[in-house]
Structures are given as structure tokens and as C-alpha cells.
Short mmCIF file of N, CA and C in Angstrom, two decimals:
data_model
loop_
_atom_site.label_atom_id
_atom_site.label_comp_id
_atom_site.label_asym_id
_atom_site.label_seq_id
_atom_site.Cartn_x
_atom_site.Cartn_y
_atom_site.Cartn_z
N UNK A 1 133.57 -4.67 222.50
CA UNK A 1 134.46 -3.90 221.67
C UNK A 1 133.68 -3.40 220.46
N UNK A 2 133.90 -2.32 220.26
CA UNK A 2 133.06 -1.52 218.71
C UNK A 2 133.66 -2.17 217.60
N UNK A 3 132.84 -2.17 216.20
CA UNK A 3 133.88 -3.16 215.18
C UNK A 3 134.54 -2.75 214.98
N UNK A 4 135.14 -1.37 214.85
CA UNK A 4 136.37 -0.95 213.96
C UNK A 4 137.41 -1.42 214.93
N UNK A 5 136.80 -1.11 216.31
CA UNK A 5 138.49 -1.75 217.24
C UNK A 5 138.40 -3.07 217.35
N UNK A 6 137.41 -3.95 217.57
CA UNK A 6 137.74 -5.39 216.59
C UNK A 6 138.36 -5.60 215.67
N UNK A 7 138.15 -5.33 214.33
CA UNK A 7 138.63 -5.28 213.22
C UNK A 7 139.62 -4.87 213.29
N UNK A 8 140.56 -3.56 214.19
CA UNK A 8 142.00 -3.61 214.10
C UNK A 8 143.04 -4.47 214.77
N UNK A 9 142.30 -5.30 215.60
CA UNK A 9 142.49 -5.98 216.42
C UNK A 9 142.69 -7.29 216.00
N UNK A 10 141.30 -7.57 215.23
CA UNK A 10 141.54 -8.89 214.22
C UNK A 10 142.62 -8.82 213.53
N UNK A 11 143.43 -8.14 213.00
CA UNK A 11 143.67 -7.99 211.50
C UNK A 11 145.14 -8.25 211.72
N UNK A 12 145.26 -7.03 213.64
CA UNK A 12 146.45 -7.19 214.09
C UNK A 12 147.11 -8.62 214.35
N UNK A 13 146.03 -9.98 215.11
CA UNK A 13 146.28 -10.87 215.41
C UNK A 13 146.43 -11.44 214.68
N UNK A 14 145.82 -11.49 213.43
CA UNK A 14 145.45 -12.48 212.33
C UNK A 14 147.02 -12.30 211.39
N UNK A 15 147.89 -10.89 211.94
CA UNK A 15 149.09 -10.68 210.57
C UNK A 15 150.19 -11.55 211.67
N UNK A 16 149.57 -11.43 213.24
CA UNK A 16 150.76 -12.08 213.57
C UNK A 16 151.02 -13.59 213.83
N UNK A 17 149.74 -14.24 213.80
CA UNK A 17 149.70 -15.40 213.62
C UNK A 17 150.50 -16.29 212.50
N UNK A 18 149.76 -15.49 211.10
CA UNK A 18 150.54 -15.76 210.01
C UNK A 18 152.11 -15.36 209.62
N UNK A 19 152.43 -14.63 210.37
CA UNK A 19 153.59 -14.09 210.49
C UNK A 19 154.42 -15.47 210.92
N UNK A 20 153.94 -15.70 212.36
CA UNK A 20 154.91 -17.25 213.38
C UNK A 20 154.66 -18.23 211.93
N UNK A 21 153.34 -18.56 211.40
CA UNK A 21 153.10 -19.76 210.28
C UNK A 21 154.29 -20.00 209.57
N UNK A 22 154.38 -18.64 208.62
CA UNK A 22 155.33 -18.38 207.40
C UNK A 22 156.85 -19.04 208.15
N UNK A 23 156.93 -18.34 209.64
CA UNK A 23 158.26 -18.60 209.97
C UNK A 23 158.34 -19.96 210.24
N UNK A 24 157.45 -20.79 210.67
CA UNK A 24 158.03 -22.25 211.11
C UNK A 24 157.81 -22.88 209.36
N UNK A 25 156.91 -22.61 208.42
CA UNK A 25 156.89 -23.06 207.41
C UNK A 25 158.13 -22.87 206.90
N UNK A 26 158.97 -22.18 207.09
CA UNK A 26 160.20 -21.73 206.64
C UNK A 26 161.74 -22.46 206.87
N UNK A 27 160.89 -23.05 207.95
CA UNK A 27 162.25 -24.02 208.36
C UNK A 27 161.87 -25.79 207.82
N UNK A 28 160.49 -25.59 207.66
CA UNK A 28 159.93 -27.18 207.63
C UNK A 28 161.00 -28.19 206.13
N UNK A 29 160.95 -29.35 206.58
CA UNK A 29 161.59 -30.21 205.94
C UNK A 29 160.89 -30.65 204.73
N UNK A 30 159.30 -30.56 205.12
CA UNK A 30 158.58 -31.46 204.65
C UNK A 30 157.70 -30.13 203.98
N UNK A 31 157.86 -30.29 202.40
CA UNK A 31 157.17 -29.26 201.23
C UNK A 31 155.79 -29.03 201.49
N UNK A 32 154.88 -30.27 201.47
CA UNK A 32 153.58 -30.24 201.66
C UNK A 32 152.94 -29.78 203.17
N UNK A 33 153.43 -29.96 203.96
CA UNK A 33 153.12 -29.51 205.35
C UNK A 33 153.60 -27.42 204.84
N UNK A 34 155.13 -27.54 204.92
CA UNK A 34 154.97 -26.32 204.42
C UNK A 34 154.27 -25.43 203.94
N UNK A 35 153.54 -25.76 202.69
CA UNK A 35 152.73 -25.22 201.75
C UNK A 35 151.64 -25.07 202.05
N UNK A 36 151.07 -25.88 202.84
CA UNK A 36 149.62 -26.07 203.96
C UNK A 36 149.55 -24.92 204.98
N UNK A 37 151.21 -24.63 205.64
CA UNK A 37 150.86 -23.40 206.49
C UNK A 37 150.70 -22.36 206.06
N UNK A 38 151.53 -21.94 204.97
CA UNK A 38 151.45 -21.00 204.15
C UNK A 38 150.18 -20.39 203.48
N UNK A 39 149.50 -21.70 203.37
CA UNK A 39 148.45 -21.36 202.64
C UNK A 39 146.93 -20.86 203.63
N UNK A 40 146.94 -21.76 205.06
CA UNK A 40 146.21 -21.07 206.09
C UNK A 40 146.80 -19.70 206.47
N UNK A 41 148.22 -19.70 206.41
CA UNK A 41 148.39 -18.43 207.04
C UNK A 41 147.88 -16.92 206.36
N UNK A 42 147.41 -17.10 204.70
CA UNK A 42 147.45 -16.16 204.08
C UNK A 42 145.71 -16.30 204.33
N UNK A 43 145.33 -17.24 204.31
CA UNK A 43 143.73 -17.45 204.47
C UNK A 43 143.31 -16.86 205.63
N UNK A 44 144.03 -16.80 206.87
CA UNK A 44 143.75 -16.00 208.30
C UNK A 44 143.91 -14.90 208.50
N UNK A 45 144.65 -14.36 207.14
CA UNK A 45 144.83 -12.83 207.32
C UNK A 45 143.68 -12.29 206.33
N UNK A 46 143.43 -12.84 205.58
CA UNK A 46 142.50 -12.52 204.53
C UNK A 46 141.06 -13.05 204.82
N UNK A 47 140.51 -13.72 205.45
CA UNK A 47 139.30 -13.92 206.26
C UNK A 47 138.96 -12.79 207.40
N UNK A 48 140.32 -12.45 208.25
CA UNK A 48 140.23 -11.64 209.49
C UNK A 48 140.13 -10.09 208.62
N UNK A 49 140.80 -9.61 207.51
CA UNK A 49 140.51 -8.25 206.80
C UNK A 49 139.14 -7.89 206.57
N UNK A 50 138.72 -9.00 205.56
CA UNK A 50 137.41 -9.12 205.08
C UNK A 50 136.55 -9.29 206.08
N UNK A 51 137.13 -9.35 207.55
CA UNK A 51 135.31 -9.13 208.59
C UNK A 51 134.67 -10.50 208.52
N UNK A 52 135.44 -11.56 207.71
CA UNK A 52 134.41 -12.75 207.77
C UNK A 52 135.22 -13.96 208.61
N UNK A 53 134.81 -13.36 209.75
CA UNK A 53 135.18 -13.92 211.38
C UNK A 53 134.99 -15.38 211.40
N UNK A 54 133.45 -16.08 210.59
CA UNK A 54 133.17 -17.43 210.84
C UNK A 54 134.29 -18.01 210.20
N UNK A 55 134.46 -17.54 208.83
CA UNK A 55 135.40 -18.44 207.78
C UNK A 55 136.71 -18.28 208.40
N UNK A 56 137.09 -17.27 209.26
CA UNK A 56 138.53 -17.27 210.02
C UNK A 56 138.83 -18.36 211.08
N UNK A 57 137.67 -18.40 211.68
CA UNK A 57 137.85 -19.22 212.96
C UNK A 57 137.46 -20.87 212.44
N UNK A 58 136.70 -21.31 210.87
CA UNK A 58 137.27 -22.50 210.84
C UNK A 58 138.65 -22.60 210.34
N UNK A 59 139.41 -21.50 209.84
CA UNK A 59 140.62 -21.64 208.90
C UNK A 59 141.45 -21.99 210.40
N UNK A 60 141.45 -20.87 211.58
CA UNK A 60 142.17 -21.31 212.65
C UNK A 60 142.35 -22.77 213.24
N UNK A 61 140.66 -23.10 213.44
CA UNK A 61 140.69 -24.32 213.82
C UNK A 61 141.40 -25.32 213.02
N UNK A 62 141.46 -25.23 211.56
CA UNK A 62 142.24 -26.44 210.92
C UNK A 62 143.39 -26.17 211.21
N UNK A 63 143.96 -25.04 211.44
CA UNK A 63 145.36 -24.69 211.17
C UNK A 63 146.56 -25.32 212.66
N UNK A 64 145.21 -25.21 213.62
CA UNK A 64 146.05 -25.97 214.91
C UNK A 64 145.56 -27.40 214.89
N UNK A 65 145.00 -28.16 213.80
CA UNK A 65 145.30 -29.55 213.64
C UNK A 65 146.70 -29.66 213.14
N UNK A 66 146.68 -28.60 212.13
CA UNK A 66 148.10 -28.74 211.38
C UNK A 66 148.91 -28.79 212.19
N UNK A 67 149.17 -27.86 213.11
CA UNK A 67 150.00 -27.36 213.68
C UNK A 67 150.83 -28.75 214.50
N UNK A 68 149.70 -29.23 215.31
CA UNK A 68 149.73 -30.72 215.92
C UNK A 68 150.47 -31.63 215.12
N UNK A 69 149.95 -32.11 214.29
CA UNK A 69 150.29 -32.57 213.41
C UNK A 69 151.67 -32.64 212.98
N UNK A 70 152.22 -31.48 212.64
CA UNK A 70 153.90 -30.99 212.44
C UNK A 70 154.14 -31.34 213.30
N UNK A 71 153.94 -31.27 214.87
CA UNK A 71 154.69 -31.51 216.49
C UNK A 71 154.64 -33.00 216.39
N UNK A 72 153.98 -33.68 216.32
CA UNK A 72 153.34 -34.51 216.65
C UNK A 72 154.64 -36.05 215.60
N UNK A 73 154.73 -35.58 214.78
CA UNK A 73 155.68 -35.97 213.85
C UNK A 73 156.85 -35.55 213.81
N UNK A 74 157.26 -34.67 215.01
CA UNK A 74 158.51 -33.83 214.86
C UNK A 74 158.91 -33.17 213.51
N UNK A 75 158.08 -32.43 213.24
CA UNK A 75 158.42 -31.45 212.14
C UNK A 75 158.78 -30.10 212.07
N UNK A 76 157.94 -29.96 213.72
CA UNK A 76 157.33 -28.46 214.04
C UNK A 76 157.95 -28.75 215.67
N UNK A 77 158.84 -27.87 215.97
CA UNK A 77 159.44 -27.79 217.41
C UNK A 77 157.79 -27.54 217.85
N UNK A 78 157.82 -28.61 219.16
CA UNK A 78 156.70 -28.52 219.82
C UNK A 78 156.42 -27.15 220.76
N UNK A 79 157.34 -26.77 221.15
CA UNK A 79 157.07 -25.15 222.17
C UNK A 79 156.98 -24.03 220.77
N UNK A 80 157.63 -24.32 219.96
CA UNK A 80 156.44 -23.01 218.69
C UNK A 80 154.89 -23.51 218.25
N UNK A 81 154.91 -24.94 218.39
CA UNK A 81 153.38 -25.32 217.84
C UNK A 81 152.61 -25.00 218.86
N UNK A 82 153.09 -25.20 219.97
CA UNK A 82 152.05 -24.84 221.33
C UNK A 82 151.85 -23.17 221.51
N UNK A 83 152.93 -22.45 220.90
CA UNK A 83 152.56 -20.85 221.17
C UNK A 83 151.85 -20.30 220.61
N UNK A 84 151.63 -21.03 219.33
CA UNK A 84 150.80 -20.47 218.08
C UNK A 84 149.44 -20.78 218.66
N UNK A 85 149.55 -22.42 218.86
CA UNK A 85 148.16 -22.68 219.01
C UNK A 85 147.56 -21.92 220.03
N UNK A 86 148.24 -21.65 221.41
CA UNK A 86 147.49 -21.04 222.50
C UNK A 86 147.03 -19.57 221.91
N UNK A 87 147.84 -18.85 220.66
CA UNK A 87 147.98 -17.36 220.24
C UNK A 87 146.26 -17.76 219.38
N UNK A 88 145.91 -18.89 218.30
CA UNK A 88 144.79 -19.01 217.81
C UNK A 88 143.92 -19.52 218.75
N UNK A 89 144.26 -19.96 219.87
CA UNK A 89 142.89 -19.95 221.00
C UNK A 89 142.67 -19.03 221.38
N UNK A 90 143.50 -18.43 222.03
CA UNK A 90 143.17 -16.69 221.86
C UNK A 90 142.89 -15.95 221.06
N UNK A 91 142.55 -15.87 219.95
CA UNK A 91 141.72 -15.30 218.60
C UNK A 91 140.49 -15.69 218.84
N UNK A 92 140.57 -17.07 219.02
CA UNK A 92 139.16 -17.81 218.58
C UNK A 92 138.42 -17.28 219.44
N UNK A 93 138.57 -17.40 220.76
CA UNK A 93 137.65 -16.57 222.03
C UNK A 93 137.36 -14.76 221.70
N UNK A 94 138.31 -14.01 221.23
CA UNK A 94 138.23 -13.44 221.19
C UNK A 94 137.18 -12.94 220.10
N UNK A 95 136.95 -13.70 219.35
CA UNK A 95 136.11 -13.63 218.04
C UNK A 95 134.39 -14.16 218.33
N UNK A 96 134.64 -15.41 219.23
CA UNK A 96 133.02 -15.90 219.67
C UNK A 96 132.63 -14.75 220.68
N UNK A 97 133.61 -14.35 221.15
CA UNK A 97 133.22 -13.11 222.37
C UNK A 97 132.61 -12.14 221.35
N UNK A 98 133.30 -11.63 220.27
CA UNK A 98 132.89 -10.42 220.05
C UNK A 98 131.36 -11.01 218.88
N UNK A 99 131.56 -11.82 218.42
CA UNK A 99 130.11 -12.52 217.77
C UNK A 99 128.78 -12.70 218.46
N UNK A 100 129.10 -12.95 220.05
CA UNK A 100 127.78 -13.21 221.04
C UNK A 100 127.77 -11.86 221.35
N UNK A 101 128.27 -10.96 221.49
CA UNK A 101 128.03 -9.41 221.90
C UNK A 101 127.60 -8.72 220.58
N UNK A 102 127.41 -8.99 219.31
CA UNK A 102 127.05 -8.41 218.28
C UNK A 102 126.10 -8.94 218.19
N UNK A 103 125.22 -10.16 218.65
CA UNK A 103 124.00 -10.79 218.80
C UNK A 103 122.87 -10.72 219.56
N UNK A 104 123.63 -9.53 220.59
CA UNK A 104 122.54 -9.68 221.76
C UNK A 104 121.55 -8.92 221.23
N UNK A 105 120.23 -9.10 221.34
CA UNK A 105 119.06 -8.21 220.95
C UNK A 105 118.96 -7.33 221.94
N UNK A 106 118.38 -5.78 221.17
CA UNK A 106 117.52 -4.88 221.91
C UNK A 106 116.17 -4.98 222.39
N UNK A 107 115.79 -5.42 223.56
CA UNK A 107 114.55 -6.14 224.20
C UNK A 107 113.74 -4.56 224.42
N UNK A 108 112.83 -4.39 224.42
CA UNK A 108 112.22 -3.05 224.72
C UNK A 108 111.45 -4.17 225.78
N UNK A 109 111.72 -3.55 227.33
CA UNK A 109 110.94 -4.55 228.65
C UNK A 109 109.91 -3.70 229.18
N UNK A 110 109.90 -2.54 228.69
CA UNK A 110 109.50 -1.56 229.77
C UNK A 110 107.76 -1.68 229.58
N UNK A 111 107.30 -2.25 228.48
CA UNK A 111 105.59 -3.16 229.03
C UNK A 111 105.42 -4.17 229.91
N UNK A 112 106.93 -5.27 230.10
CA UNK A 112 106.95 -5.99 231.31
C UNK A 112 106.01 -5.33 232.83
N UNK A 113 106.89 -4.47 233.16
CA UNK A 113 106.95 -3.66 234.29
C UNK A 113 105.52 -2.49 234.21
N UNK A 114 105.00 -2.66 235.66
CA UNK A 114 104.09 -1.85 235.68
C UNK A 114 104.20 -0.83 236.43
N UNK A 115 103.51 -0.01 236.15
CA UNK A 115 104.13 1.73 236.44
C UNK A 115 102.93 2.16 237.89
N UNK A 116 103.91 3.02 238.75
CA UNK A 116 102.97 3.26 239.87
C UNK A 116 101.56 4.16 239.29
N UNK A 117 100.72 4.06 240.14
CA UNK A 117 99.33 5.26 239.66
C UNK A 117 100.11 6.75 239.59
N UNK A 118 99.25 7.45 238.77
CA UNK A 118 99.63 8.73 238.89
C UNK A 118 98.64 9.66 240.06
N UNK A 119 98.66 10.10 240.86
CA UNK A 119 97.89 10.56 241.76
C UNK A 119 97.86 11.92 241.92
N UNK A 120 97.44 12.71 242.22
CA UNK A 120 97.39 14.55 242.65
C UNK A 120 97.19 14.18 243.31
N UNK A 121 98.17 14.51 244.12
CA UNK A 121 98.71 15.00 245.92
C UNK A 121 98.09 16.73 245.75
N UNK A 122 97.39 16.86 247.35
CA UNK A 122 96.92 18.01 247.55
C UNK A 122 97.99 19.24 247.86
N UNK A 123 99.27 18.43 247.99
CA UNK A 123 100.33 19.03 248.77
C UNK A 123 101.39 19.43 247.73
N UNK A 124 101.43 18.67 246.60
CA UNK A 124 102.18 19.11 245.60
C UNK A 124 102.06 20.55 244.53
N UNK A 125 102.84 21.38 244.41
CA UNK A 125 103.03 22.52 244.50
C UNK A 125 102.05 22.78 242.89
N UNK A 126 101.78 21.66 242.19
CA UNK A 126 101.02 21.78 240.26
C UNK A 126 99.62 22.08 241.10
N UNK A 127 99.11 21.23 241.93
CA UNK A 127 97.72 21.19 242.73
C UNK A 127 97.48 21.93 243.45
N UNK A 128 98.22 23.40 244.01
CA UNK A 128 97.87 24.53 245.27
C UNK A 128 98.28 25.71 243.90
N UNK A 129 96.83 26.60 244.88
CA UNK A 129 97.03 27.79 243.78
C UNK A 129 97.79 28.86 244.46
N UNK A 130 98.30 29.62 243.76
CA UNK A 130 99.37 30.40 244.12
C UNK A 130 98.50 32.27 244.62
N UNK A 131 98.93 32.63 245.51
CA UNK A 131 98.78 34.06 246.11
C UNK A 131 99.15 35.05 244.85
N UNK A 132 98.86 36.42 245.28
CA UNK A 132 99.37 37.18 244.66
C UNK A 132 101.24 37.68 244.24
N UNK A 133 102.10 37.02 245.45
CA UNK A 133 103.21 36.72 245.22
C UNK A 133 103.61 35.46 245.01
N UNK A 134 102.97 34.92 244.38
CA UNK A 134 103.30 33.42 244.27
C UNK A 134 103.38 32.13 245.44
N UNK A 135 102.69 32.75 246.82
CA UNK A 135 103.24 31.86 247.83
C UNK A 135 101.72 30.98 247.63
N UNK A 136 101.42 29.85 248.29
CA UNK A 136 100.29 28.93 248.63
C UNK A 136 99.20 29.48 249.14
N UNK A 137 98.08 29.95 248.86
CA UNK A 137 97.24 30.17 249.16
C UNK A 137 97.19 29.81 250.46
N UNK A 138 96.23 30.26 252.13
CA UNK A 138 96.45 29.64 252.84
C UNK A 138 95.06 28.25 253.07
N UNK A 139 94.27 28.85 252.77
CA UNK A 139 93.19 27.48 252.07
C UNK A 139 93.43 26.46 251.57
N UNK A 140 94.38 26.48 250.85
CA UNK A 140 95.00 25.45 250.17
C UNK A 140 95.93 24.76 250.54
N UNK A 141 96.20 25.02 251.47
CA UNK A 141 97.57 24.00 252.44
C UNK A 141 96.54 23.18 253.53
N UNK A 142 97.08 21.76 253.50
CA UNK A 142 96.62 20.13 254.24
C UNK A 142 96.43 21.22 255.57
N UNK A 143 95.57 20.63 256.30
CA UNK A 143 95.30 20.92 257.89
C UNK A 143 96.65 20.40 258.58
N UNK A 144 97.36 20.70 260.01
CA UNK A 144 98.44 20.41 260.12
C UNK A 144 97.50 19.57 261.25
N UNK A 145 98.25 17.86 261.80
CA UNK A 145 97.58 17.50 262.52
C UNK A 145 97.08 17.85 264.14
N UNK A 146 97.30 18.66 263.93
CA UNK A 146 96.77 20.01 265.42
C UNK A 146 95.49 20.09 264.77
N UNK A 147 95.46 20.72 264.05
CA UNK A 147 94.24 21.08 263.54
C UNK A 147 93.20 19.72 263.39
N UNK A 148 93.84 19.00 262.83
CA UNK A 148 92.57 17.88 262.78
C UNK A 148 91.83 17.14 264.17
N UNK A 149 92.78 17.50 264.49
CA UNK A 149 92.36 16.86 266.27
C UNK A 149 91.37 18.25 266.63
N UNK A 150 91.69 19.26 266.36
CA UNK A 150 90.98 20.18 266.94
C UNK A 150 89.43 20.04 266.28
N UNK A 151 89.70 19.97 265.33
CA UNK A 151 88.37 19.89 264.18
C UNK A 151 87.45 18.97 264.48
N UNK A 152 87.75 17.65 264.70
CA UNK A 152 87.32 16.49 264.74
C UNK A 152 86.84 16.14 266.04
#
């Protein structure tokens, strides 16, 4: 993917991630868990704007401890903690994908590989001189193998 369609892409995932955050933070019982999502969720949109993909994908990764965490304690209905999280595994891939494809080097191979000889062929049209209308001289055209048998 080119960066700019990354980057709209990031930015897209990253508003809707934080988007689900805000909403289960919204129902939470518990202030400090609350305030924790809230506070990754604004960090995932604002890491994913700014292009700084590494600092996004550890903010993700903490954010589906959290996430656990809320389920895990019944805080956080477990089928929203699991949608989110599968939605930031899907970021996260999507982000090491586009990080190992922005890494690959330009290898110049072509000294690897060795190149056939260059040869003048008698038969090739740069090597026969041309008539007064441009056709092949007849001197200049290969013996046809009739001829060599005859010759020889």
C-alpha cells in the first residue's frame, strides 16, 4: 500500500477503534479502568495521525491487555472486548505488513548475473552491406548448405 493510502487507512481504523473504546468506557462502572480507555483511545488516534506506527502498535498492544482485563473481571461485556481486540489485531498486522514492505531494500543484482557474449553474426542485417537499393549484397549472404557441399 502507498503511505498516503496507509495513512488514510490508519487514521480510519485508529478513529474507529477509539470510537468502540470511548463507547464501552462509557458504560464502565469502574472510573479508573474508564479513564485508562479513554486515555489509549485518544493515544491510538493520535499516534496513527502522526505516522508514528511503532508508538501505535505498543499503545494497541496495551490497550487489549486492558481490554482483557475489563472482561476478565466482568467489567467489559466479553463479545465487545473480543471485537475490539480482534479489530486491534487487525491494525496491528496491518501495520507490521505495511512496516516490512517499507523496509525492503532496492538490491541492484544485475552484476550477480552474467551477460551472454556479444557476437557479429555474419547474417545479421548491422554486418551485410547493403546494394544500391538497399537489398544484401549478394557476396555477403552465408553460402546456403547446397553450396557448401558443392564447394567442399
Amino acid at each position: 500500500m502507498p503511505d498516503d493510502n496507509f495513512s488514510q487507512f490508519a487514521t480510519k481504523k485508529a478513529y474507529e477503534i477509539s470510537y468502540a473504546l470511548f463507547r464501552v468506557a462509557g458504560i464502565l462502572k469502574n472510573g479508573s479502568l474508564a479513564k485508562q480507555l479513554e486515555d489509549q483511545a485518544l493515544k491510538i488516534l493520535s499516534t496513527a495521525t502522526l505516522k508514528d506506527y511503532a508508538e501505535c502498535r505498543l499503545v494497541l498492544n496495551s490497550t487489549e491487555y486492558l481490554l482483557r482485563l475489563g472482561a476478565d473481571v466482568n467489567l467489559i461485556n466479553p463479545a465487545n472486548s473480543h471485537l475490539i481486540i480482534d479489530e486491534i489485531g487487525n491494525f496491528n498486522s496491518a501495520i507490521a505488513e505495511f512496516e516490512n514492505s517499507a523496509k525492503l531494500p532496492d538490491l541492484n543484482l544485475e552484476p550477480i548475473f552474467s551477460r551472454k557474449p556479444i557476437s557479429v553474426d555474419s547474417t545479421s542485417p548491422s554486418a551485410m552491406s547493403s546494394g544500391p537499393n538497399g537489398s544484401p549484397q549478394m557476396d555477403d549472404l552465408p553460402a546456403s548448405p547446397r553450396q557448401r557441399v558443392e564447394a567442399g
